[in-house]
Coordinates of C-alpha atoms in Angstrom, one line a residue:
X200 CA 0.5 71.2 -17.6
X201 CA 1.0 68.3 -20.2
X202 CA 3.1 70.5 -22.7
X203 CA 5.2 71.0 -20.2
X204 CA 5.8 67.4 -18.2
X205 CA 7.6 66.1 -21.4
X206 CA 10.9 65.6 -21.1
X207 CA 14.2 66.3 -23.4
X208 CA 17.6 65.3 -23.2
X209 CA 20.8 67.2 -24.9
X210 CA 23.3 64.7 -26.0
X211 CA 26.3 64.9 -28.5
X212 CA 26.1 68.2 -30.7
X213 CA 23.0 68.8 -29.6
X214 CA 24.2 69.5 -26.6
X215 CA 27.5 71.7 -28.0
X216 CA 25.3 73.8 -30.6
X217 CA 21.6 74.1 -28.8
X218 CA 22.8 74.5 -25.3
X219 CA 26.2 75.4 -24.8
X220 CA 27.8 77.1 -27.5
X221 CA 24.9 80.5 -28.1
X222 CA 26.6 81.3 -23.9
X223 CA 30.5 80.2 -24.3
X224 CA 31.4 81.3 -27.6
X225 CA 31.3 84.1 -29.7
X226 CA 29.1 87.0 -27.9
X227 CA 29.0 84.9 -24.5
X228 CA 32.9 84.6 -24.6
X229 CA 32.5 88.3 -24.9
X230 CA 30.9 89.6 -22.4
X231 CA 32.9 87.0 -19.9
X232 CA 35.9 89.8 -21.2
X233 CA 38.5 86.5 -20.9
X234 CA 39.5 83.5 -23.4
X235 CA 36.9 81.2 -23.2
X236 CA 38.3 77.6 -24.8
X237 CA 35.0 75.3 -25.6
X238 CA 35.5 71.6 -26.3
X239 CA 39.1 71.8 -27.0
X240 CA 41.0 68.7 -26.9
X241 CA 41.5 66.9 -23.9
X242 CA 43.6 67.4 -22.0
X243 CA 43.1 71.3 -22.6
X244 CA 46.2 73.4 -23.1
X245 CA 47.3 77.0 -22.8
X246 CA 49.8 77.8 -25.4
X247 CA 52.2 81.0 -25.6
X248 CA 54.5 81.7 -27.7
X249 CA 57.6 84.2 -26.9
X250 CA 59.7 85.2 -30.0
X251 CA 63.4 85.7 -29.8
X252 CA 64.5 89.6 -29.0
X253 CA 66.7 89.9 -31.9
X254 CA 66.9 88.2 -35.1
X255 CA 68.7 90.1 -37.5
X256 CA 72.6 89.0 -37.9
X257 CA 75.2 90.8 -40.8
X258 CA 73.9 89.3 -44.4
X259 CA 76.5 86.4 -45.3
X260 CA 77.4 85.6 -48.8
X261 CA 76.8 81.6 -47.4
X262 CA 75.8 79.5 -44.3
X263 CA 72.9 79.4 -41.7
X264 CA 73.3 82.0 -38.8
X265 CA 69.9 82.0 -37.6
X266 CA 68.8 83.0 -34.2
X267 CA 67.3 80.4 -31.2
X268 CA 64.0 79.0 -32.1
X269 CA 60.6 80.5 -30.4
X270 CA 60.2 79.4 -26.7
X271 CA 56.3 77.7 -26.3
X272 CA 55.3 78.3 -22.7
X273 CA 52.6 75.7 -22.2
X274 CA 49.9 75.1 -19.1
X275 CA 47.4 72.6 -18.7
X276 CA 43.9 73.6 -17.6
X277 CA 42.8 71.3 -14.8
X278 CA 39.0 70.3 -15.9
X279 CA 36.8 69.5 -12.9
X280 CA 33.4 67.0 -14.0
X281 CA 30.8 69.6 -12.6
X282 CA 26.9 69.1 -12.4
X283 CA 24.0 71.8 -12.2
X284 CA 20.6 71.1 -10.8
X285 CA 17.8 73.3 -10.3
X286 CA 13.9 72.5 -9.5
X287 CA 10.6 74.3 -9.7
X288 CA 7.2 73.6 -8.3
X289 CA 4.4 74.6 -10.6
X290 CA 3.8 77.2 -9.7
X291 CA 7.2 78.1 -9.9
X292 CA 8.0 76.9 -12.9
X293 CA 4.8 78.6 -14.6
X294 CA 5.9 82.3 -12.9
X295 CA 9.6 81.4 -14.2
X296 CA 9.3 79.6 -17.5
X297 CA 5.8 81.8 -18.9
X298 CA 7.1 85.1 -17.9
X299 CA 9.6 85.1 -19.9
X300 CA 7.3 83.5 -23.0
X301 CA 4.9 86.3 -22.4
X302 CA 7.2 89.4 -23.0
X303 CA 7.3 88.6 -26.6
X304 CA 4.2 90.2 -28.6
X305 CA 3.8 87.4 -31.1
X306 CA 3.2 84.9 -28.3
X307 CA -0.8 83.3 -27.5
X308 CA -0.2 82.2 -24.5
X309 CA -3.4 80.1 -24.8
X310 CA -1.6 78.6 -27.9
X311 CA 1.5 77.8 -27.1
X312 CA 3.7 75.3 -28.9
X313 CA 6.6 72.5 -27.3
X314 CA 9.2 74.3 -28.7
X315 CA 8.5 77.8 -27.1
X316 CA 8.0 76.0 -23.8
X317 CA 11.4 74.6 -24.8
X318 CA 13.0 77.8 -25.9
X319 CA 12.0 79.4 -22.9
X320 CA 13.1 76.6 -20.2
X321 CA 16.7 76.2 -21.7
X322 CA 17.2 79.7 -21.7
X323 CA 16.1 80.1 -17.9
X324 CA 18.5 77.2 -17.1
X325 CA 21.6 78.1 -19.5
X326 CA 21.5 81.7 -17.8
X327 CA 21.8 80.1 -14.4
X328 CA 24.9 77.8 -16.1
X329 CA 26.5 81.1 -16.8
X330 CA 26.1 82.7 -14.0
X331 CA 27.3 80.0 -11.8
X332 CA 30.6 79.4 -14.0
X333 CA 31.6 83.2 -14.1
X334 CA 31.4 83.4 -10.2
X335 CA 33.1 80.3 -9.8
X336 CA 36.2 81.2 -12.4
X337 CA 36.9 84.2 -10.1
X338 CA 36.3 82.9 -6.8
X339 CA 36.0 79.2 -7.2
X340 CA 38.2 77.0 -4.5
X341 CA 37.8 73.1 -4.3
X342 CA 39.0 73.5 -0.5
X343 CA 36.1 75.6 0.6
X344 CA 32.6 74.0 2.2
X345 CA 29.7 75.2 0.6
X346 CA 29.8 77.6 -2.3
X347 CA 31.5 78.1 -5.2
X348 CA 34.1 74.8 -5.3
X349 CA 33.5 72.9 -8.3
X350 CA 37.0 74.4 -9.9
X351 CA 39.6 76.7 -8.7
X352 CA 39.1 79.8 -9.8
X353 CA 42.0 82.7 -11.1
X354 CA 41.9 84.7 -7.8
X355 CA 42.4 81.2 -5.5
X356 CA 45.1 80.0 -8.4
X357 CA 47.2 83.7 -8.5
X358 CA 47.2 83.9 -4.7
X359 CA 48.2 80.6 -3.3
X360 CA 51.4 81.6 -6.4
X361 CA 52.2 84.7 -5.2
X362 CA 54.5 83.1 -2.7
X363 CA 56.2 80.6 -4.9
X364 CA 56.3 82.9 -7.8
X365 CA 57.6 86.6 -9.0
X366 CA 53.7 88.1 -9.1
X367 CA 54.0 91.6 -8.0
X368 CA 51.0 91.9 -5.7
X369 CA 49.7 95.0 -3.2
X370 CA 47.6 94.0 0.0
X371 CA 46.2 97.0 1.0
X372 CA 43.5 98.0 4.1
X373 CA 41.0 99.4 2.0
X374 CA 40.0 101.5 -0.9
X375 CA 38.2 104.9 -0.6
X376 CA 37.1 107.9 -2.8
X377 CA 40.8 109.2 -1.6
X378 CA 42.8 106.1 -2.6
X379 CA 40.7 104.5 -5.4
X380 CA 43.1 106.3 -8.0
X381 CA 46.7 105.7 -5.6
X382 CA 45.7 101.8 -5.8
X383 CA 45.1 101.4 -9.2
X384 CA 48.2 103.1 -10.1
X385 CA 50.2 101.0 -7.8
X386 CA 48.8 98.1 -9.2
X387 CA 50.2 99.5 -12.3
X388 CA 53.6 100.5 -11.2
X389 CA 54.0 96.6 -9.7
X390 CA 53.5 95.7 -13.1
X391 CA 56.2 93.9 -14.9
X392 CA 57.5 95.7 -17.9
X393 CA 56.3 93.0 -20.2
X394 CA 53.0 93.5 -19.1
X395 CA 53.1 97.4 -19.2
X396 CA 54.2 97.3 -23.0
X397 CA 51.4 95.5 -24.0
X398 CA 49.1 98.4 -23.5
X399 CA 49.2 99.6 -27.2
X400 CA 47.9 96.0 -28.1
X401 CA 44.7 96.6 -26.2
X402 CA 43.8 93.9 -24.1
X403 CA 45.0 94.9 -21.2
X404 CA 42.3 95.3 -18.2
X405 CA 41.8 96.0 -14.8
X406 CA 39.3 93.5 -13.3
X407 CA 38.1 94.7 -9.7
X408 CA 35.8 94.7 -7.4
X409 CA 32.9 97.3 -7.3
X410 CA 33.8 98.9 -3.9
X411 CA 37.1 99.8 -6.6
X412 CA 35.2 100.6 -9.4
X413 CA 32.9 102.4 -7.4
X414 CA 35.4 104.3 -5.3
X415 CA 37.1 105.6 -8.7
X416 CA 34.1 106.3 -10.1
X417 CA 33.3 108.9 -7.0
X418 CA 36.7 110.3 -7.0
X419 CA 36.3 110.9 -10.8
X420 CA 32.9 113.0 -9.7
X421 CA 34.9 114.8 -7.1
X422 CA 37.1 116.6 -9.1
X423 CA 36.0 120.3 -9.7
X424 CA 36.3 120.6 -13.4
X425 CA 33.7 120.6 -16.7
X426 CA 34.8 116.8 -17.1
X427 CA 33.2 116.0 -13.6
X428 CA 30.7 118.0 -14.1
X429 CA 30.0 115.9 -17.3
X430 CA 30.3 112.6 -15.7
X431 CA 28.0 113.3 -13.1
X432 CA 25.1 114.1 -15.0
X433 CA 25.6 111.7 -17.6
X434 CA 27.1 108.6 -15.6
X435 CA 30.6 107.0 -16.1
X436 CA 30.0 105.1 -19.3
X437 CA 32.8 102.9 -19.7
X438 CA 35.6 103.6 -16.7
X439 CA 38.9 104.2 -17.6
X440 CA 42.5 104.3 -16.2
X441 CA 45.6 104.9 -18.1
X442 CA 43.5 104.3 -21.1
X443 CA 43.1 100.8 -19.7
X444 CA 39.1 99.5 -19.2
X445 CA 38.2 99.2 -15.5
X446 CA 36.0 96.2 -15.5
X447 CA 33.4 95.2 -12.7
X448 CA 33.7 91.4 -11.9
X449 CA 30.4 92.2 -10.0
X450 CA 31.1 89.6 -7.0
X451 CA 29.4 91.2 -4.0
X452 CA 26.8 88.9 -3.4
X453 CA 29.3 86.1 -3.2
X454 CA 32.2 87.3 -1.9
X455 CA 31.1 87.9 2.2
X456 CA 30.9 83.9 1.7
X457 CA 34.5 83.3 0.0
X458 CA 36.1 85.6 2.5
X459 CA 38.9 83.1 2.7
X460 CA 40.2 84.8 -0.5
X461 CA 39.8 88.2 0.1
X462 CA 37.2 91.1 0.2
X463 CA 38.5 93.3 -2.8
X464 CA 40.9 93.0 -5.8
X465 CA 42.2 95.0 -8.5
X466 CA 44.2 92.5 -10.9
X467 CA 45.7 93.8 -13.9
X468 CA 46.2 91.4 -16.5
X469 CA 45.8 90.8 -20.6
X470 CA 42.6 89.2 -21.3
X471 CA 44.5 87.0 -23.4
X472 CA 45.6 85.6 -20.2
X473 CA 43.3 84.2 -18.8
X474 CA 41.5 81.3 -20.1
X475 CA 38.1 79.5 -19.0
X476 CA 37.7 75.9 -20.8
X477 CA 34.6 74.0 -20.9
X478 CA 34.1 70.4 -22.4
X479 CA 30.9 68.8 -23.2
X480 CA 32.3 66.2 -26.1
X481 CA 35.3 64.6 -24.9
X482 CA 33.8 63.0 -22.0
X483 CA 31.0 60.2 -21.2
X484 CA 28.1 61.2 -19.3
X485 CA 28.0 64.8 -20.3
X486 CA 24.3 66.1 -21.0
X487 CA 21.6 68.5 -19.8
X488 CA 18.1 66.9 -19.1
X489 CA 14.8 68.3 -18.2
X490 CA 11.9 66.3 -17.1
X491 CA 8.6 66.2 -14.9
X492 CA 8.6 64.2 -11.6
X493 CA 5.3 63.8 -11.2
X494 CA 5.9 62.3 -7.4
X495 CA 7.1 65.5 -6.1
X496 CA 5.4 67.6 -8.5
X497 CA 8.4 69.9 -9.9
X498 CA 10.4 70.3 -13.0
X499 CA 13.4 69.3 -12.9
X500 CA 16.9 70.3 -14.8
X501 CA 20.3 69.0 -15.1
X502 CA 23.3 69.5 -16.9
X503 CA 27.1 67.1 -16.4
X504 CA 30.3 69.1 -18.2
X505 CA 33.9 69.3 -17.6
X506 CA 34.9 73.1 -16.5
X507 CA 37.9 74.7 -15.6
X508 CA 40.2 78.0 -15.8
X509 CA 44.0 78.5 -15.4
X510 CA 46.5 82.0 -16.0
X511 CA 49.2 81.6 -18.2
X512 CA 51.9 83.6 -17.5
X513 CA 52.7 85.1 -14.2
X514 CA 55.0 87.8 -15.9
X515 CA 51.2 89.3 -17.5
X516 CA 49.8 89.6 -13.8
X517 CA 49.3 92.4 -11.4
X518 CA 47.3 91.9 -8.3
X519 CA 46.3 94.2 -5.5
X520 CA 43.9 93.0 -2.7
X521 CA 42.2 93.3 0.6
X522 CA 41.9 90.8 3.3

């Protein structure tokens, strides 16, 4: 046990380039499929800018005829201090933290060195940062008891707008093998044009639920053609609609406990859009720390950041849900 009972602290750029840059930047912003801003300057801001329609005038022999200058929409993402703790016994921690040293076959598990142990423990606790963050940017609510209210989230933040702003939005009973394709495409239709025109760029998505994804997925397999036929035996790959990527948000474990918002969504939206920002630099007190308490007998982990998210434009939004 003593290899494991010393403890470490992540401070300063230790803390940005060990800990959380390898899950917020680069291959983690990725698979997140939004913008993810990471130590930015505070506060953090979303910038846009929206060029003029027409800028040609008739050629002049002299003088300055130019056109308006470029409008700069600008939001400020709302960063919440958030903390993350988790505990193991022993036991626990050996099941957790050796596991995962033990799948790799250059590993002697009755030589093991402090900075496997290390390795291994960071991992299992930046995988549970990550996991916690992405729930939290689509369902997050400060007003809620319980789970998931650290930061509002984009789902909380486009809703509580739709009222107070032009966001085309759909609420809708349900969505079955029958309607799966009807919703999507009224999704689309509610679309502003703006939005719709940006399809050739390709970043347009449609985040939803899985009862959606699954529900288009079946009516895909329905139909009675050599394309069905395919998809069926081969699975669905990457889901498509309108040449537009149908992405998971893979919510249903939390979402029978953030009923409050809703218990299905299709949002259409650039991914460009939407932005998650994190800051570990800008403020004091931000670390992660691991330890021993050898009173209680557990390993101990915790992390202090800054983290929020925000939508930019409500002109680049199209929202159909179900309460």
């Amino acid at each position: 046990m003593s290899k494991i009972e010393n403890a470490k602290t992540y401070l300063g750029k230790e803390l940005e380039n060990i800990f959380f840059r390898p899950i917020f930047a680069d291959e983690g912003a990725r698979e997140l499929g939004i913008k993810v801003m990471y130590n930015m300057p505070a506060p953090t801001r979303l910038h846009f800018w929206h060029r003029p329609e027409d800028v040609l005038r008739k050629y002049t022999s002299a003088g300055w005829n130019g056109s308006a200058s470029a409008e700069r929409y600008t939001k400020t993402v709302e960063l919440q201090r958030v903390k993350a703790e988790m505990s193991y016994s022993a036991d626990e921690y050996f099941s957790l933290v050796y596991d995962s040293i033990a799948q790799s076959a250059l590993t002697q598990l009755d030589d093991l060195t402090g900075t496997e142990l290390e390795a291994a423990e960071t991992a299992l606790f930046r995988n549970a940062i990550l996991e916690s963050v992405r729930a939290t940017m689509w369902l997050g609510k400060t007003t809620r008891e319980g789970v998931l209210n650290t930061f509002d989230g984009f789902l909380h933040r486009i809703i509580s707008d739709i009222n107070s702003r032009d966001i085309p939005a759909e609420v809708y009973e349900s969505v079955t093998t029958a309607t799966a394709v009807t919703r999507l495409k009224s999704v689309w239709d509610n679309a502003s044009e703006e939005l719709r025109n940006m399809r050739a760029e390709g970043q347009l998505v449609f985040f939803v639920t899985t009862d959606v994804r699954d529900a288009y997925e079946e009516s895909l397999e329905a139909a009675d053609n050599e394309a069905a036929y395919h998809l069926r035996q081969t699975g669905p790959g990457s889901l498509m609609f309108k040449g537009i990527p149908v992405v998971d948000m893979k919510l249903n474990s939390y979402l029978p406990r953030c009923y409050d918002l809703g218990v299905s969504f299709i949002l259409l939206t650039d991914r460009r859009n939407l932005a998650l920002a994190l800051n570990t630099g800008d403020f004091p007190g931000s670390e992660v720390r691991m330890w021993y308490n050898p009173d209680l007998m557990e390993n101990r982990q915790r992390a202090i950041f800054m983290a929020g998210c925000d939508y930019l434009l409500p002109e680049l939004v199209s929202i159909g849900y179900a309460k």
